[in-house]
Amino acid sequence: MKFARYGERGAEKPALVEEDGTLRDLSGHVDDIAGDALTRLDALKAIDPASLPKVEGTPRLGACVGRTGKFICIGLNYADHAAESGLEVPPEPVIFAKYTSAICGPNDPIIIPRGSEKTDWEVELGFVIGKKAKYVDEANAMDHVAGFCVINDVSERAYQIERSGQWSKGKSSDNFGPTGPWLVTPDEVGDFDKLHMWLDVNGERMQDGSTATMVYRVPFLISYLSQFFTLEPGDIISTGTPPGVGLGFTPPKYLKAGDEVRLGIEKLGEQRQVCVADD
């Protein structure tokens, strides 16, 4: 089953997504795709879509999960991306935070920060925690996943790499975390270790990879992270990116105002963003 959130930013409503992309309003059953509702997705999946009001038109889509407490990212988690970066695969996952103010809808604009000359793209497989996870065994890790989604881990490389300190300041500018369009339950995704993923800039294919080259897999990441802190319903984990980021080209390629970015992951939908300069 696929779930979405639609409407104006900060006032999104929950929806069920039919096979043809039609949205059906879930407001009569839950107030949001967030919090405790993530523990009750099985009950929502049992609802007959035809019994729900049809959402007319083409409303804005918000991030596919609301009230996220933690946005956790994994760095250098694709062997081929680590190679293009000239770095070794780390002996343990690289963890960094993307602050939740970066979260936006899948088709909201990428806002290039003032003075930025190195804003980059990264298509990533994301997943959302649906049940509290603390000291979880890898064998039981998937019991804690509400669903999967597409994430563009937009990054400002100068802020991330050249200005010392933590990566988060290069990862957390406004609208640096497009998330969605859908939250897709694990039963519908199936084998999440072999999903095709891609990203285009102005119609040119930049990234063309697969989750098959991921080093640290989803169950391991849940178990690993849960040894250090409790994962709560609504937390987002973004699992890293395949080769083809702007930093990896010679010379590097970066985004500028007016550029169009399209990206997607097999079974999880597509995103489209237009880049705009921050005012």
mmCIF file of C-alpha atoms in Angstrom:
data_model
loop_
_atom_site.group_PDB
_atom_site.id
_atom_site.type_symbol
_atom_site.label_atom_id
_atom_site.label_comp_id
_atom_site.label_asym_id
_atom_site.label_seq_id
_atom_site.Cartn_x
_atom_site.Cartn_y
_atom_site.Cartn_z
ATOM 1 C CA MET A 1 0.000 0.000 0.000
ATOM 2 C CA LYS A 2 1.073 3.552 -0.667
ATOM 3 C CA PHE A 3 0.356 6.533 1.556
ATOM 4 C CA ALA A 4 0.846 10.251 0.893
ATOM 5 C CA ARG A 5 0.256 13.655 2.435
ATOM 6 C CA TYR A 6 -1.216 16.498 0.391
ATOM 7 C CA GLY A 7 -2.077 20.157 0.780
ATOM 8 C CA GLU A 8 -0.395 23.374 1.829
ATOM 9 C CA ARG A 9 2.850 23.147 3.751
ATOM 10 C CA GLY A 10 2.167 22.701 7.448
ATOM 11 C CA ALA A 11 -1.456 21.710 6.829
ATOM 12 C CA GLU A 12 -1.068 18.452 4.904
ATOM 13 C CA LYS A 13 -3.803 15.828 4.994
ATOM 14 C CA PRO A 14 -3.308 12.042 4.916
ATOM 15 C CA ALA A 15 -4.155 10.041 1.820
ATOM 16 C CA LEU A 16 -4.147 6.520 0.483
ATOM 17 C CA VAL A 17 -2.723 6.191 -3.046
ATOM 18 C CA GLU A 18 -4.484 3.939 -5.548
ATOM 19 C CA GLU A 19 -2.627 2.016 -8.250
ATOM 20 C CA ASP A 20 -3.386 4.695 -10.861
ATOM 21 C CA GLY A 21 -2.085 7.450 -8.574
ATOM 22 C CA THR A 22 -5.494 8.669 -7.433
ATOM 23 C CA LEU A 23 -5.441 10.047 -3.895
ATOM 24 C CA ARG A 24 -8.151 9.044 -1.430
ATOM 25 C CA ASP A 25 -8.536 11.195 1.659
ATOM 26 C CA LEU A 26 -7.883 9.406 4.978
ATOM 27 C CA SER A 27 -8.775 12.316 7.259
ATOM 28 C CA GLY A 28 -11.811 10.439 8.555
ATOM 29 C CA HIS A 29 -9.570 7.713 9.934
ATOM 30 C CA VAL A 30 -6.291 9.425 10.961
ATOM 31 C CA ASP A 31 -5.211 13.021 11.369
ATOM 32 C CA ASP A 32 -1.857 12.500 9.648
ATOM 33 C CA ILE A 33 0.606 9.888 8.373
ATOM 34 C CA ALA A 34 2.653 10.427 11.504
ATOM 35 C CA GLY A 35 3.211 9.282 15.066
ATOM 36 C CA ASP A 36 0.866 6.585 16.323
ATOM 37 C CA ALA A 37 -0.812 6.295 12.919
ATOM 38 C CA LEU A 38 2.390 4.645 11.666
ATOM 39 C CA THR A 39 1.768 1.768 14.085
ATOM 40 C CA ARG A 40 -1.693 1.241 12.561
ATOM 41 C CA LEU A 41 -0.929 1.090 8.861
ATOM 42 C CA ASP A 42 -2.173 -2.504 8.621
ATOM 43 C CA ALA A 43 -5.639 -1.325 9.689
ATOM 44 C CA LEU A 44 -5.533 1.503 7.159
ATOM 45 C CA LYS A 45 -4.524 -0.934 4.418
ATOM 46 C CA ALA A 46 -7.734 -2.859 5.082
ATOM 47 C CA ILE A 47 -9.924 0.123 4.150
ATOM 48 C CA ASP A 48 -11.703 -0.100 0.794
ATOM 49 C CA PRO A 49 -10.312 2.835 -1.227
ATOM 50 C CA ALA A 50 -13.672 3.320 -2.925
ATOM 51 C CA SER A 51 -15.158 4.168 0.471
ATOM 52 C CA LEU A 52 -12.847 7.166 0.837
ATOM 53 C CA PRO A 53 -13.378 10.637 -0.666
ATOM 54 C CA LYS A 54 -11.465 11.159 -3.898
ATOM 55 C CA VAL A 55 -8.992 14.047 -3.844
ATOM 56 C CA GLU A 56 -9.735 16.206 -6.858
ATOM 57 C CA GLY A 57 -7.177 18.003 -8.992
ATOM 58 C CA THR A 58 -3.419 17.865 -8.521
ATOM 59 C CA PRO A 59 -2.681 19.218 -5.055
ATOM 60 C CA ARG A 60 0.800 19.811 -3.725
ATOM 61 C CA LEU A 61 2.333 16.720 -2.157
ATOM 62 C CA GLY A 62 4.039 17.136 1.189
ATOM 63 C CA ALA A 63 6.711 14.902 2.661
ATOM 64 C CA CYS A 64 5.198 11.426 2.938
ATOM 65 C CA VAL A 65 5.539 11.361 6.735
ATOM 66 C CA GLY A 66 4.821 14.081 9.260
ATOM 67 C CA ARG A 67 6.160 15.122 12.668
ATOM 68 C CA THR A 68 9.572 13.571 12.096
ATOM 69 C CA GLY A 69 11.755 13.716 15.180
ATOM 70 C CA LYS A 70 15.051 12.565 13.675
ATOM 71 C CA PHE A 71 16.344 12.660 10.102
ATOM 72 C CA ILE A 72 19.358 10.345 10.070
ATOM 73 C CA CYS A 73 21.647 9.886 7.079
ATOM 74 C CA ILE A 74 24.259 7.273 6.259
ATOM 75 C CA GLY A 75 27.360 8.430 4.396
ATOM 76 C CA LEU A 76 29.534 6.504 1.918
ATOM 77 C CA ASN A 77 27.180 3.532 2.006
ATOM 78 C CA TYR A 78 27.548 2.527 -1.661
ATOM 79 C CA ALA A 79 30.801 0.858 -2.631
ATOM 80 C CA ASP A 80 30.823 2.491 -6.077
ATOM 81 C CA HIS A 81 30.058 5.958 -4.658
ATOM 82 C CA ALA A 82 32.891 5.625 -2.129
ATOM 83 C CA ALA A 83 35.195 4.738 -5.031
ATOM 84 C CA GLU A 84 34.187 7.830 -7.058
ATOM 85 C CA SER A 85 34.839 9.942 -3.953
ATOM 86 C CA GLY A 86 38.307 8.436 -3.610
ATOM 87 C CA LEU A 87 37.477 7.118 -0.143
ATOM 88 C CA GLU A 88 37.529 3.735 1.551
ATOM 89 C CA VAL A 89 34.309 2.065 2.612
ATOM 90 C CA PRO A 90 34.173 2.832 6.353
ATOM 91 C CA PRO A 91 34.488 -0.043 8.844
ATOM 92 C CA GLU A 92 31.248 1.109 10.489
ATOM 93 C CA PRO A 93 28.426 3.247 9.072
ATOM 94 C CA VAL A 94 29.056 6.981 8.842
ATOM 95 C CA ILE A 95 26.125 8.668 10.602
ATOM 96 C CA PHE A 96 25.130 12.320 10.346
ATOM 97 C CA ALA A 97 22.012 14.364 11.006
ATOM 98 C CA LYS A 98 19.957 16.261 8.485
ATOM 99 C CA TYR A 99 17.935 18.733 10.547
ATOM 100 C CA THR A 100 14.185 18.343 10.189
ATOM 101 C CA SER A 101 13.728 21.921 8.928
ATOM 102 C CA ALA A 102 15.216 20.612 5.655
ATOM 103 C CA ILE A 103 12.239 18.295 5.072
ATOM 104 C CA CYS A 104 9.938 19.317 2.226
ATOM 105 C CA GLY A 105 7.636 17.829 -0.362
ATOM 106 C CA PRO A 106 8.974 15.788 -3.282
ATOM 107 C CA ASN A 107 8.269 18.497 -5.837
ATOM 108 C CA ASP A 108 9.001 21.593 -3.774
ATOM 109 C CA PRO A 109 11.863 23.743 -5.114
ATOM 110 C CA ILE A 110 15.475 23.211 -4.154
ATOM 111 C CA ILE A 111 16.483 26.466 -2.499
ATOM 112 C CA ILE A 112 20.132 27.266 -3.217
ATOM 113 C CA PRO A 113 21.540 29.059 -0.156
ATOM 114 C CA ARG A 114 23.013 32.539 -0.363
ATOM 115 C CA GLY A 115 26.593 32.373 -1.576
ATOM 116 C CA SER A 116 26.398 28.687 -2.488
ATOM 117 C CA GLU A 117 28.419 27.570 -5.495
ATOM 118 C CA LYS A 118 28.477 23.822 -4.771
ATOM 119 C CA THR A 119 24.898 22.636 -4.239
ATOM 120 C CA ASP A 120 24.746 18.961 -5.196
ATOM 121 C CA TRP A 121 22.228 16.134 -5.574
ATOM 122 C CA GLU A 122 21.965 12.595 -4.150
ATOM 123 C CA VAL A 123 19.128 10.142 -4.876
ATOM 124 C CA GLU A 124 18.681 7.906 -1.836
ATOM 125 C CA LEU A 125 16.514 5.106 -0.526
ATOM 126 C CA GLY A 126 14.800 6.240 2.638
ATOM 127 C CA PHE A 127 12.782 4.340 5.178
ATOM 128 C CA VAL A 128 10.521 5.451 8.007
ATOM 129 C CA ILE A 129 10.382 3.930 11.460
ATOM 130 C CA GLY A 130 6.913 2.695 12.402
ATOM 131 C CA LYS A 131 7.547 1.170 15.827
ATOM 132 C CA LYS A 132 9.948 2.196 18.578
ATOM 133 C CA ALA A 133 13.315 0.467 18.175
ATOM 134 C CA LYS A 134 15.878 0.132 20.966
ATOM 135 C CA TYR A 135 18.600 -2.543 21.069
ATOM 136 C CA VAL A 136 16.929 -4.323 18.154
ATOM 137 C CA ASP A 137 18.302 -7.572 16.721
ATOM 138 C CA GLU A 138 18.957 -7.534 12.993
ATOM 139 C CA ALA A 139 16.643 -10.543 12.561
ATOM 140 C CA ASN A 140 13.698 -8.518 13.918
ATOM 141 C CA ALA A 141 14.641 -5.134 12.485
ATOM 142 C CA MET A 142 12.095 -5.018 9.668
ATOM 143 C CA ASP A 143 9.269 -5.251 12.219
ATOM 144 C CA HIS A 144 10.067 -1.617 12.956
ATOM 145 C CA VAL A 145 9.755 -0.253 9.394
ATOM 146 C CA ALA A 146 6.566 1.531 8.363
ATOM 147 C CA GLY A 147 7.632 1.966 4.751
ATOM 148 C CA PHE A 148 10.121 3.130 2.148
ATOM 149 C CA CYS A 149 10.414 6.376 0.187
ATOM 150 C CA VAL A 150 12.561 8.414 -2.203
ATOM 151 C CA ILE A 151 14.847 11.085 -0.750
ATOM 152 C CA ASN A 152 17.015 13.681 -2.448
ATOM 153 C CA ASP A 153 19.845 14.317 0.016
ATOM 154 C CA VAL A 154 20.645 17.784 -1.337
ATOM 155 C CA SER A 155 24.093 18.874 -0.168
ATOM 156 C CA GLU A 156 26.197 22.042 -0.229
ATOM 157 C CA ARG A 157 29.691 20.606 -0.638
ATOM 158 C CA ALA A 158 31.671 23.679 0.420
ATOM 159 C CA TYR A 159 29.672 23.905 3.656
ATOM 160 C CA GLN A 160 29.946 20.146 4.157
ATOM 161 C CA ILE A 161 33.616 19.565 3.378
ATOM 162 C CA GLU A 162 35.562 22.816 3.210
ATOM 163 C CA ARG A 163 34.338 24.662 6.294
ATOM 164 C CA SER A 164 35.382 22.073 8.902
ATOM 165 C CA GLY A 165 33.216 20.635 11.655
ATOM 166 C CA GLN A 166 30.256 18.355 11.107
ATOM 167 C CA TRP A 167 28.638 17.496 7.766
ATOM 168 C CA SER A 168 25.201 18.581 8.961
ATOM 169 C CA LYS A 169 25.629 22.260 8.084
ATOM 170 C CA GLY A 170 26.132 21.270 4.450
ATOM 171 C CA LYS A 171 23.115 18.985 4.488
ATOM 172 C CA SER A 172 20.419 20.908 6.322
ATOM 173 C CA SER A 173 19.570 24.099 4.456
ATOM 174 C CA ASP A 174 15.890 24.789 3.848
ATOM 175 C CA ASN A 175 14.366 22.314 1.358
ATOM 176 C CA PHE A 176 17.494 20.129 1.308
ATOM 177 C CA GLY A 177 15.383 17.078 2.162
ATOM 178 C CA PRO A 178 12.672 16.359 -0.450
ATOM 179 C CA THR A 179 10.890 13.232 0.810
ATOM 180 C CA GLY A 180 8.270 11.139 -0.988
ATOM 181 C CA PRO A 181 6.069 11.201 -3.005
ATOM 182 C CA TRP A 182 4.784 8.103 -1.230
ATOM 183 C CA LEU A 183 5.392 6.014 1.837
ATOM 184 C CA VAL A 184 5.300 2.472 0.435
ATOM 185 C CA THR A 185 4.791 -0.411 2.848
ATOM 186 C CA PRO A 186 7.441 -3.167 2.836
ATOM 187 C CA ASP A 187 5.049 -5.835 1.551
ATOM 188 C CA GLU A 188 4.478 -3.811 -1.623
ATOM 189 C CA VAL A 189 8.161 -2.992 -2.138
ATOM 190 C CA GLY A 190 9.317 -6.604 -1.882
ATOM 191 C CA ASP A 191 13.073 -7.006 -2.417
ATOM 192 C CA PHE A 192 14.409 -3.593 -1.401
ATOM 193 C CA ASP A 193 17.987 -4.774 -1.986
ATOM 194 C CA LYS A 194 17.586 -4.691 -5.780
ATOM 195 C CA LEU A 195 15.806 -1.430 -6.592
ATOM 196 C CA HIS A 196 16.840 0.663 -9.591
ATOM 197 C CA MET A 197 17.465 4.320 -8.724
ATOM 198 C CA TRP A 198 18.231 7.276 -10.981
ATOM 199 C CA LEU A 199 18.578 11.052 -11.123
ATOM 200 C CA ASP A 200 18.574 13.514 -14.049
ATOM 201 C CA VAL A 201 19.621 17.170 -14.165
ATOM 202 C CA ASN A 202 18.112 19.164 -17.037
ATOM 203 C CA GLY A 203 17.302 15.887 -18.788
ATOM 204 C CA GLU A 204 20.831 14.453 -18.509
ATOM 205 C CA ARG A 205 21.201 11.188 -16.595
ATOM 206 C CA MET A 206 23.638 11.721 -13.724
ATOM 207 C CA GLN A 207 22.946 8.818 -11.396
ATOM 208 C CA ASP A 208 21.925 5.361 -12.565
ATOM 209 C CA GLY A 209 22.416 2.809 -9.816
ATOM 210 C CA SER A 210 20.876 0.137 -7.645
ATOM 211 C CA THR A 211 20.415 -0.549 -3.974
ATOM 212 C CA ALA A 212 22.289 -3.785 -4.738
ATOM 213 C CA THR A 213 25.594 -1.941 -4.219
ATOM 214 C CA MET A 214 24.630 -0.729 -0.749
ATOM 215 C CA VAL A 215 27.250 -1.781 1.822
ATOM 216 C CA TYR A 216 25.261 -1.626 5.073
ATOM 217 C CA ARG A 217 21.735 -2.934 4.470
ATOM 218 C CA VAL A 218 18.489 -1.739 6.009
ATOM 219 C CA PRO A 219 18.093 -4.407 8.744
ATOM 220 C CA PHE A 220 21.699 -3.927 9.825
ATOM 221 C CA LEU A 221 21.299 -0.146 9.935
ATOM 222 C CA ILE A 222 18.208 -0.367 12.144
ATOM 223 C CA SER A 223 19.957 -2.719 14.541
ATOM 224 C CA TYR A 224 23.154 -0.653 14.517
ATOM 225 C CA LEU A 225 21.473 2.712 15.078
ATOM 226 C CA SER A 226 19.232 1.341 17.816
ATOM 227 C CA GLN A 227 22.298 0.422 19.896
ATOM 228 C CA PHE A 228 23.127 4.134 20.249
ATOM 229 C CA PHE A 229 19.708 5.815 20.497
ATOM 230 C CA THR A 230 16.030 4.946 20.376
ATOM 231 C CA LEU A 231 14.367 5.161 16.976
ATOM 232 C CA GLU A 232 10.830 6.546 17.202
ATOM 233 C CA PRO A 233 7.834 6.343 14.848
ATOM 234 C CA GLY A 234 8.269 8.951 12.129
ATOM 235 C CA ASP A 235 12.057 8.988 12.209
ATOM 236 C CA ILE A 236 13.553 8.966 8.695
ATOM 237 C CA ILE A 237 16.726 7.113 7.772
ATOM 238 C CA SER A 238 18.329 7.927 4.413
ATOM 239 C CA THR A 239 20.696 5.170 3.364
ATOM 240 C CA GLY A 240 23.272 6.715 1.025
ATOM 241 C CA THR A 241 23.653 7.299 -2.700
ATOM 242 C CA PRO A 242 25.116 5.534 -5.759
ATOM 243 C CA PRO A 243 27.733 7.157 -8.067
ATOM 244 C CA GLY A 244 27.016 10.210 -10.192
ATOM 245 C CA VAL A 245 26.860 13.064 -7.706
ATOM 246 C CA GLY A 246 28.081 16.414 -8.968
ATOM 247 C CA LEU A 247 31.176 16.291 -6.773
ATOM 248 C CA GLY A 248 32.308 13.130 -8.545
ATOM 249 C CA PHE A 249 32.621 14.667 -12.021
ATOM 250 C CA THR A 250 35.830 16.148 -13.459
ATOM 251 C CA PRO A 251 35.360 19.053 -13.271
ATOM 252 C CA PRO A 252 32.548 18.914 -10.684
ATOM 253 C CA LYS A 253 29.007 19.846 -11.707
ATOM 254 C CA TYR A 254 26.738 21.773 -9.372
ATOM 255 C CA LEU A 255 23.190 23.100 -9.384
ATOM 256 C CA LYS A 256 22.201 26.660 -10.219
ATOM 257 C CA ALA A 257 18.929 28.561 -10.248
ATOM 258 C CA GLY A 258 16.642 27.348 -13.045
ATOM 259 C CA ASP A 259 18.011 23.794 -13.155
ATOM 260 C CA GLU A 260 15.487 20.969 -13.081
ATOM 261 C CA VAL A 261 16.170 17.808 -11.084
ATOM 262 C CA ARG A 262 14.187 14.595 -11.600
ATOM 263 C CA LEU A 263 14.800 11.435 -9.635
ATOM 264 C CA GLY A 264 13.146 8.208 -8.699
ATOM 265 C CA ILE A 265 13.428 4.711 -7.299
ATOM 266 C CA GLU A 266 11.746 1.632 -8.679
ATOM 267 C CA LYS A 267 8.363 1.009 -6.947
ATOM 268 C CA LEU A 268 8.694 4.174 -4.832
ATOM 269 C CA GLY A 269 7.787 6.924 -7.297
ATOM 270 C CA GLU A 270 9.475 10.024 -8.679
ATOM 271 C CA GLN A 271 10.357 13.556 -7.620
ATOM 272 C CA ARG A 272 10.811 16.771 -9.589
ATOM 273 C CA GLN A 273 12.440 19.941 -8.292
ATOM 274 C CA VAL A 274 13.313 23.279 -9.872
ATOM 275 C CA CYS A 275 16.230 25.129 -8.316
ATOM 276 C CA VAL A 276 15.688 28.668 -7.068
ATOM 277 C CA ALA A 277 18.049 31.133 -5.397
ATOM 278 C CA ASP A 278 17.366 32.009 -1.774
ATOM 279 C CA ASP A 279 16.329 35.643 -1.406
#
